[in-house]
Every structure is written in C-alpha cells, then in structure tokens.
Amino acid sequence: MKTLATLAALVCAATFTLSAQAADSPAKVQKEQAEANYKMAKKQAKADEKSAEAQCKTMSGDAKKQCKKDAEAAHDKTMADAKATYEKAKADYKAMK
C-alpha cells in the first residue's frame, strides 16, 4: 500500500513538472536548449583538442608543431562556432520577449 502511495505521489510530481515545462514559451525552451548545446560543444571541443594533442605527441619536429597548431585552430573554430550559435539564440530569445 505504501508503494502505491509513493507511486501516486511520483506521478503527481511528474505531471506537475511536465505542466510547468509546457507553460514555458517556445523561445525560452530554445534558449535553454542553446545553453545546453553550448556547454556540450565546449566539452566536446576540449575533448577533441586533447585527443588531437595526444596524436601530436607521436610526431616530432615541424610535423609536431604543425599538428599542435592545427589542433588549436580546430578548437578555436569549434568554440567560435558554438559561441556564435549560442549568442544568436540569446538574441532571438531577447527579441521575442
């Protein structure tokens, strides 16, 4: 019986949460999604950079220097793209308010 009451309470809480989320405007949901995507893109860019730098360690001389430059450039481009997308989403949200 206690399990049934707990289950009923969980269903009510979930329903309330979903109702509250449904009340959010589409623009707000898009902004929150953009924030989550930006955070994920930053983590992915950092992981990709570390992976590329690990590959560079197997090289030597000019090839190693170029590899590090390429890894840094790819990281910077990914970060710039992610930031631009995030800033656009923020601006769109601000315009819809």
N, C-alpha and C. Protein backbone atom coordinates (compact mmCIF):
# COMPACT_ATOMS: atom_id res chain seq x y z
N MET A 1 0.82 -1.19 0.00
CA MET A 1 0.00 0.00 0.00
C MET A 1 0.86 1.26 0.00
N LYS A 2 1.97 1.22 0.77
CA LYS A 2 2.87 2.35 0.83
C LYS A 2 3.51 2.60 -0.54
N THR A 3 3.82 1.53 -1.26
CA THR A 3 4.40 1.64 -2.59
C THR A 3 3.43 2.32 -3.54
N LEU A 4 2.15 2.00 -3.44
CA LEU A 4 1.13 2.60 -4.29
C LEU A 4 1.03 4.10 -4.02
N ALA A 5 1.08 4.49 -2.75
CA ALA A 5 1.02 5.91 -2.40
C ALA A 5 2.25 6.65 -2.93
N THR A 6 3.39 6.01 -2.82
CA THR A 6 4.62 6.62 -3.34
C THR A 6 4.55 6.78 -4.85
N LEU A 7 4.05 5.75 -5.51
CA LEU A 7 3.90 5.80 -6.96
C LEU A 7 2.94 6.92 -7.36
N ALA A 8 1.85 7.04 -6.65
CA ALA A 8 0.87 8.09 -6.95
C ALA A 8 1.50 9.47 -6.76
N ALA A 9 2.30 9.62 -5.72
CA ALA A 9 2.96 10.90 -5.46
C ALA A 9 3.95 11.22 -6.58
N LEU A 10 4.68 10.22 -7.05
CA LEU A 10 5.62 10.44 -8.14
C LEU A 10 4.91 10.84 -9.43
N VAL A 11 3.79 10.19 -9.70
CA VAL A 11 3.01 10.53 -10.90
C VAL A 11 2.51 11.97 -10.81
N CYS A 12 2.02 12.37 -9.65
CA CYS A 12 1.55 13.75 -9.47
C CYS A 12 2.69 14.74 -9.66
N ALA A 13 3.85 14.44 -9.09
CA ALA A 13 5.00 15.33 -9.22
C ALA A 13 5.45 15.43 -10.67
N ALA A 14 5.47 14.31 -11.37
CA ALA A 14 5.86 14.31 -12.77
C ALA A 14 4.87 15.10 -13.61
N THR A 15 3.60 14.94 -13.33
CA THR A 15 2.56 15.67 -14.06
C THR A 15 2.70 17.16 -13.84
N PHE A 16 2.95 17.55 -12.60
CA PHE A 16 3.12 18.97 -12.27
C PHE A 16 4.35 19.53 -12.99
N THR A 17 5.44 18.77 -12.99
CA THR A 17 6.67 19.21 -13.65
C THR A 17 6.45 19.38 -15.14
N LEU A 18 5.80 18.41 -15.75
CA LEU A 18 5.54 18.50 -17.18
C LEU A 18 4.61 19.66 -17.51
N SER A 19 3.63 19.92 -16.65
CA SER A 19 2.72 21.04 -16.86
C SER A 19 3.48 22.36 -16.79
N ALA A 20 4.40 22.45 -15.84
CA ALA A 20 5.18 23.67 -15.70
C ALA A 20 6.09 23.87 -16.90
N GLN A 21 6.67 22.79 -17.41
CA GLN A 21 7.52 22.90 -18.58
C GLN A 21 6.71 23.26 -19.82
N ALA A 22 5.51 22.75 -19.91
CA ALA A 22 4.66 23.04 -21.06
C ALA A 22 4.28 24.52 -21.09
N ALA A 23 4.26 25.16 -19.91
CA ALA A 23 3.90 26.57 -19.83
C ALA A 23 5.04 27.46 -20.33
N ASP A 24 6.26 26.94 -20.39
CA ASP A 24 7.38 27.72 -20.90
C ASP A 24 7.15 28.07 -22.37
N SER A 25 7.58 29.26 -22.74
CA SER A 25 7.43 29.66 -24.13
C SER A 25 8.42 28.89 -25.00
N PRO A 26 8.06 28.72 -26.26
CA PRO A 26 8.99 28.02 -27.17
C PRO A 26 10.35 28.72 -27.24
N ALA A 27 10.34 30.05 -27.16
CA ALA A 27 11.60 30.79 -27.21
C ALA A 27 12.47 30.47 -26.00
N LYS A 28 11.85 30.35 -24.84
CA LYS A 28 12.60 30.03 -23.63
C LYS A 28 13.18 28.63 -23.72
N VAL A 29 12.40 27.72 -24.24
CA VAL A 29 12.87 26.34 -24.40
C VAL A 29 14.05 26.32 -25.38
N GLN A 30 13.95 27.09 -26.45
CA GLN A 30 15.05 27.16 -27.42
C GLN A 30 16.30 27.75 -26.78
N LYS A 31 16.13 28.77 -25.94
CA LYS A 31 17.27 29.39 -25.27
C LYS A 31 17.93 28.39 -24.33
N GLU A 32 17.13 27.66 -23.56
CA GLU A 32 17.68 26.67 -22.65
C GLU A 32 18.39 25.56 -23.41
N GLN A 33 17.82 25.17 -24.54
CA GLN A 33 18.45 24.14 -25.37
C GLN A 33 19.77 24.66 -25.94
N ALA A 34 19.79 25.93 -26.33
CA ALA A 34 21.02 26.53 -26.86
C ALA A 34 22.10 26.57 -25.79
N GLU A 35 21.71 26.86 -24.55
CA GLU A 35 22.68 26.87 -23.44
C GLU A 35 23.25 25.47 -23.23
N ALA A 36 22.39 24.48 -23.26
CA ALA A 36 22.85 23.10 -23.07
C ALA A 36 23.76 22.68 -24.22
N ASN A 37 23.39 23.05 -25.44
CA ASN A 37 24.21 22.71 -26.61
C ASN A 37 25.58 23.39 -26.53
N TYR A 38 25.59 24.64 -26.06
CA TYR A 38 26.84 25.38 -25.94
C TYR A 38 27.77 24.71 -24.92
N LYS A 39 27.22 24.34 -23.78
CA LYS A 39 28.04 23.66 -22.77
C LYS A 39 28.59 22.34 -23.31
N MET A 40 27.74 21.61 -24.02
CA MET A 40 28.16 20.33 -24.58
C MET A 40 29.24 20.55 -25.66
N ALA A 41 29.07 21.57 -26.48
CA ALA A 41 30.05 21.87 -27.54
C ALA A 41 31.40 22.24 -26.94
N LYS A 42 31.39 23.00 -25.83
CA LYS A 42 32.64 23.36 -25.18
C LYS A 42 33.36 22.12 -24.65
N LYS A 43 32.62 21.23 -24.03
CA LYS A 43 33.22 20.00 -23.52
C LYS A 43 33.76 19.14 -24.66
N GLN A 44 33.00 19.04 -25.74
CA GLN A 44 33.42 18.24 -26.88
C GLN A 44 34.66 18.85 -27.54
N ALA A 45 34.70 20.17 -27.65
CA ALA A 45 35.86 20.84 -28.25
C ALA A 45 37.11 20.58 -27.42
N LYS A 46 36.96 20.63 -26.11
CA LYS A 46 38.10 20.37 -25.23
C LYS A 46 38.57 18.93 -25.37
N ALA A 47 37.64 18.00 -25.42
CA ALA A 47 37.99 16.59 -25.58
C ALA A 47 38.66 16.34 -26.93
N ASP A 48 38.14 16.97 -27.98
CA ASP A 48 38.73 16.81 -29.31
C ASP A 48 40.15 17.38 -29.34
N GLU A 49 40.34 18.51 -28.66
CA GLU A 49 41.67 19.12 -28.63
C GLU A 49 42.66 18.21 -27.90
N LYS A 50 42.24 17.65 -26.78
CA LYS A 50 43.12 16.74 -26.03
C LYS A 50 43.47 15.52 -26.87
N SER A 51 42.49 15.00 -27.59
CA SER A 51 42.72 13.84 -28.45
C SER A 51 43.71 14.18 -29.56
N ALA A 52 43.53 15.33 -30.17
CA ALA A 52 44.43 15.75 -31.25
C ALA A 52 45.84 15.98 -30.72
N GLU A 53 45.94 16.57 -29.52
CA GLU A 53 47.26 16.80 -28.93
C GLU A 53 47.95 15.48 -28.60
N ALA A 54 47.18 14.49 -28.20
CA ALA A 54 47.75 13.17 -27.92
C ALA A 54 48.33 12.57 -29.20
N GLN A 55 47.64 12.78 -30.31
CA GLN A 55 48.16 12.29 -31.59
C GLN A 55 49.42 13.05 -31.98
N CYS A 56 49.47 14.32 -31.62
CA CYS A 56 50.65 15.14 -31.95
C CYS A 56 51.89 14.65 -31.19
N LYS A 57 51.69 14.09 -30.03
CA LYS A 57 52.82 13.63 -29.22
C LYS A 57 53.60 12.52 -29.91
N THR A 58 52.96 11.82 -30.82
CA THR A 58 53.66 10.74 -31.52
C THR A 58 54.54 11.27 -32.64
N MET A 59 54.40 12.56 -32.93
CA MET A 59 55.17 13.18 -34.03
C MET A 59 56.40 13.89 -33.46
N SER A 60 57.21 14.39 -34.37
CA SER A 60 58.38 15.15 -33.93
C SER A 60 58.66 16.28 -34.92
N GLY A 61 59.44 17.24 -34.46
CA GLY A 61 59.86 18.34 -35.32
C GLY A 61 58.75 19.23 -35.81
N ASP A 62 58.89 19.62 -37.07
CA ASP A 62 57.92 20.54 -37.68
C ASP A 62 56.53 19.93 -37.78
N ALA A 63 56.47 18.63 -38.01
CA ALA A 63 55.17 17.97 -38.09
C ALA A 63 54.42 18.09 -36.77
N LYS A 64 55.13 17.97 -35.67
CA LYS A 64 54.52 18.09 -34.35
C LYS A 64 54.02 19.52 -34.11
N LYS A 65 54.84 20.50 -34.48
CA LYS A 65 54.44 21.91 -34.33
C LYS A 65 53.19 22.21 -35.15
N GLN A 66 53.19 21.72 -36.40
CA GLN A 66 52.03 21.97 -37.27
C GLN A 66 50.79 21.26 -36.73
N CYS A 67 50.98 20.06 -36.22
CA CYS A 67 49.86 19.30 -35.66
C CYS A 67 49.23 20.06 -34.49
N LYS A 68 50.08 20.61 -33.62
CA LYS A 68 49.57 21.37 -32.47
C LYS A 68 48.84 22.63 -32.92
N LYS A 69 49.39 23.30 -33.94
CA LYS A 69 48.73 24.49 -34.48
C LYS A 69 47.36 24.14 -35.06
N ASP A 70 47.32 23.02 -35.80
CA ASP A 70 46.05 22.58 -36.39
C ASP A 70 45.03 22.22 -35.31
N ALA A 71 45.49 21.56 -34.26
CA ALA A 71 44.59 21.18 -33.17
C ALA A 71 44.03 22.42 -32.48
N GLU A 72 44.90 23.39 -32.25
CA GLU A 72 44.46 24.63 -31.61
C GLU A 72 43.49 25.40 -32.51
N ALA A 73 43.79 25.44 -33.80
CA ALA A 73 42.92 26.14 -34.75
C ALA A 73 41.55 25.47 -34.82
N ALA A 74 41.52 24.16 -34.84
CA ALA A 74 40.24 23.43 -34.87
C ALA A 74 39.44 23.71 -33.60
N HIS A 75 40.13 23.73 -32.47
CA HIS A 75 39.47 24.03 -31.19
C HIS A 75 38.89 25.44 -31.21
N ASP A 76 39.70 26.40 -31.64
CA ASP A 76 39.25 27.79 -31.68
C ASP A 76 38.04 27.97 -32.61
N LYS A 77 38.07 27.29 -33.76
CA LYS A 77 36.94 27.38 -34.70
C LYS A 77 35.68 26.78 -34.10
N THR A 78 35.83 25.62 -33.47
CA THR A 78 34.67 24.97 -32.86
C THR A 78 34.08 25.87 -31.77
N MET A 79 34.95 26.46 -30.96
CA MET A 79 34.47 27.33 -29.89
C MET A 79 33.79 28.58 -30.46
N ALA A 80 34.36 29.15 -31.50
CA ALA A 80 33.77 30.34 -32.12
C ALA A 80 32.40 30.02 -32.72
N ASP A 81 32.30 28.89 -33.40
CA ASP A 81 31.02 28.49 -33.98
C ASP A 81 29.97 28.26 -32.90
N ALA A 82 30.37 27.58 -31.83
CA ALA A 82 29.44 27.31 -30.73
C ALA A 82 28.99 28.61 -30.07
N LYS A 83 29.92 29.51 -29.86
CA LYS A 83 29.57 30.78 -29.22
C LYS A 83 28.65 31.61 -30.12
N ALA A 84 28.93 31.62 -31.41
CA ALA A 84 28.08 32.38 -32.34
C ALA A 84 26.65 31.83 -32.34
N THR A 85 26.53 30.52 -32.36
CA THR A 85 25.21 29.90 -32.33
C THR A 85 24.48 30.23 -31.04
N TYR A 86 25.21 30.17 -29.93
CA TYR A 86 24.62 30.48 -28.62
C TYR A 86 24.20 31.95 -28.54
N GLU A 87 25.06 32.84 -28.99
CA GLU A 87 24.73 34.28 -28.94
C GLU A 87 23.53 34.59 -29.82
N LYS A 88 23.42 33.93 -30.97
CA LYS A 88 22.26 34.14 -31.84
C LYS A 88 20.98 33.69 -31.14
N ALA A 89 21.04 32.55 -30.48
CA ALA A 89 19.87 32.04 -29.77
C ALA A 89 19.47 33.00 -28.65
N LYS A 90 20.45 33.55 -27.94
CA LYS A 90 20.16 34.51 -26.88
C LYS A 90 19.52 35.76 -27.45
N ALA A 91 20.03 36.23 -28.58
CA ALA A 91 19.47 37.42 -29.22
C ALA A 91 18.05 37.16 -29.70
N ASP A 92 17.82 35.99 -30.27
CA ASP A 92 16.47 35.64 -30.72
C ASP A 92 15.50 35.60 -29.55
N TYR A 93 15.96 35.04 -28.44
CA TYR A 93 15.10 34.98 -27.24
C TYR A 93 14.79 36.38 -26.74
N LYS A 94 15.80 37.22 -26.72
CA LYS A 94 15.62 38.61 -26.23
C LYS A 94 14.63 39.35 -27.14
N ALA A 95 14.72 39.10 -28.45
CA ALA A 95 13.83 39.76 -29.40
C ALA A 95 12.38 39.28 -29.26
N MET A 96 12.20 38.05 -28.82
CA MET A 96 10.85 37.50 -28.68
C MET A 96 10.19 37.85 -27.35
N LYS A 97 10.96 38.34 -26.41
CA LYS A 97 10.42 38.67 -25.08
C LYS A 97 9.41 39.78 -25.15
